[in-house]
Coordinates of C-alpha atoms in Angstrom, one line a residue:
M5 CA -3.9 -2.0 17.5
G6 CA -3.3 -4.5 14.7
D7 CA -0.6 -7.1 14.5
D8 CA 2.5 -7.3 12.3
S9 CA 0.8 -8.7 9.2
P10 CA 1.7 -7.2 5.8
V11 CA -1.8 -5.7 5.4
I12 CA -1.6 -3.9 8.8
S13 CA 1.8 -2.5 8.0
S14 CA 0.8 -1.6 4.4
A15 CA -2.3 0.4 5.4
Y16 CA -0.5 3.7 5.8
P17 CA 1.8 3.7 2.8
V18 CA -0.7 2.1 0.4
L19 CA -4.1 3.4 1.5
V20 CA -3.6 6.6 3.6
K21 CA -0.5 8.3 2.3
P22 CA -1.7 8.4 -1.4
V23 CA -4.8 10.2 -0.2
F24 CA -2.8 12.8 1.6
E25 CA -0.6 13.2 -1.5
K26 CA -3.7 13.8 -3.7
V27 CA -5.1 16.3 -1.1
N28 CA -1.8 18.1 -1.0
V29 CA -1.8 18.5 -4.8
K30 CA -5.5 19.6 -4.9
W31 CA -5.0 22.1 -2.0
K32 CA -1.5 23.1 -3.2
G33 CA 0.2 21.7 -0.2
G34 CA -1.5 23.8 2.3
E35 CA -0.1 24.1 5.8
S36 CA -3.1 22.4 7.4
T37 CA -3.0 19.4 5.1
N38 CA 0.7 18.9 5.8
S39 CA 0.1 19.2 9.5
V40 CA -2.6 16.5 9.4
E41 CA -0.4 14.3 7.3
D42 CA 2.6 14.7 9.6
S43 CA 0.4 14.1 12.7
F44 CA -1.1 10.9 11.1
S45 CA 2.4 9.7 10.2
R46 CA 3.7 10.2 13.7
V47 CA 0.7 8.4 15.2
E48 CA 1.3 5.5 12.8
S49 CA 5.0 5.4 13.8
S50 CA 4.2 5.4 17.5
F51 CA 1.3 3.0 17.2
P52 CA 1.8 0.6 14.2
G53 CA -1.6 -0.5 12.9
F54 CA -3.4 2.8 13.7
A55 CA -4.0 3.5 10.0
H56 CA -5.5 0.1 9.5
D57 CA -7.8 0.5 12.4
F58 CA -8.7 4.0 11.3
V59 CA -9.6 2.8 7.8
M60 CA -11.6 -0.1 9.1
Q61 CA -13.6 2.3 11.4
L62 CA -14.3 4.6 8.5
I63 CA -15.6 1.7 6.5
R64 CA -17.9 0.6 9.4
A65 CA -19.0 4.2 10.1
A66 CA -20.0 4.7 6.5
D67 CA -22.0 1.4 6.5
L68 CA -20.0 0.3 3.5
P69 CA -20.0 -3.4 2.6
V70 CA -17.2 -5.4 4.4
V71 CA -14.2 -5.4 2.2
S72 CA -11.2 -7.7 2.3
L73 CA -8.3 -5.4 3.2
N74 CA -5.9 -8.1 2.1
E75 CA -7.4 -8.1 -1.3
S76 CA -7.5 -4.3 -1.5
V77 CA -3.9 -3.8 -0.4
L78 CA -2.7 -6.4 -2.9
R79 CA -4.6 -4.7 -5.7
L80 CA -3.4 -1.2 -4.8
E81 CA 0.2 -2.3 -4.1
S82 CA 0.9 -2.6 -7.8
S83 CA 0.2 1.0 -8.5
H84 CA 1.9 2.3 -5.4
D85 CA 5.7 2.8 -5.5
S86 CA 6.9 3.7 -2.1
D87 CA 10.2 5.6 -2.1
G88 CA 10.9 4.3 1.3
L89 CA 11.1 0.8 0.0
R90 CA 13.3 1.6 -3.0
I91 CA 17.0 1.3 -3.0
N92 CA 18.5 4.7 -3.9
R93 CA 21.7 3.6 -5.3
T94 CA 22.7 4.2 -8.9
E95 CA 24.6 0.9 -9.5
E96 CA 22.9 -1.2 -12.2
V97 CA 22.5 -4.2 -9.8
F98 CA 20.4 -2.1 -7.4
Q99 CA 18.4 -0.6 -10.2
D100 CA 17.7 -4.1 -11.5
L101 CA 16.6 -5.2 -8.0
N102 CA 14.2 -2.2 -7.9
R103 CA 12.7 -3.2 -11.3
K104 CA 12.3 -6.9 -10.2
A105 CA 10.6 -5.8 -7.0
S106 CA 8.2 -3.6 -8.9
N107 CA 7.4 -6.4 -11.3
L108 CA 6.8 -8.8 -8.4
K109 CA 4.4 -6.3 -6.9
K110 CA 2.5 -6.2 -10.2
I111 CA 2.3 -10.0 -10.3
L112 CA 1.2 -10.3 -6.7
S113 CA -1.5 -7.7 -7.3
R114 CA -3.2 -10.1 -9.8
I115 CA -3.7 -12.8 -7.2
P116 CA -7.1 -11.7 -6.0
D117 CA -8.4 -11.9 -9.6
E118 CA -6.7 -15.2 -10.4
I119 CA -7.0 -17.2 -7.2
S120 CA -10.4 -18.7 -8.2
D121 CA -8.9 -20.1 -11.4
R122 CA -6.5 -22.8 -10.1
R123 CA -4.5 -23.3 -13.3
L124 CA -4.0 -19.5 -13.8
F125 CA -3.2 -19.0 -10.1
L126 CA -0.6 -21.7 -10.1
E127 CA 0.9 -20.3 -13.3
T128 CA 1.1 -16.9 -11.7
I129 CA 2.9 -18.0 -8.6
K130 CA 5.5 -20.0 -10.7

């Protein structure tokens, strides 16, 4: 499967898991959708990178234009708040850290749009 790059490890929480969440809402959390999601999650845990490979195969099978998964994940990461990556402590310092991490994700999600404008890109990464 894939390697340990951030895109590979973000494929499940950023690309696949939100789809399952939307399906569960639409189908009212049916037993079959939960079963598929649980199975997919177990496979990803056992074989890290499976979700990335699966998504790439879907793109190829659908004859969609080649996309940059790096760019897609960066863009989607700003709208995705993974509970697994948040600190669940109530102290203000930890809540502040959660806010700063969320803001950083939003800033990083702008990189694909701003990378072609050198001045704007350098201003963003400052």
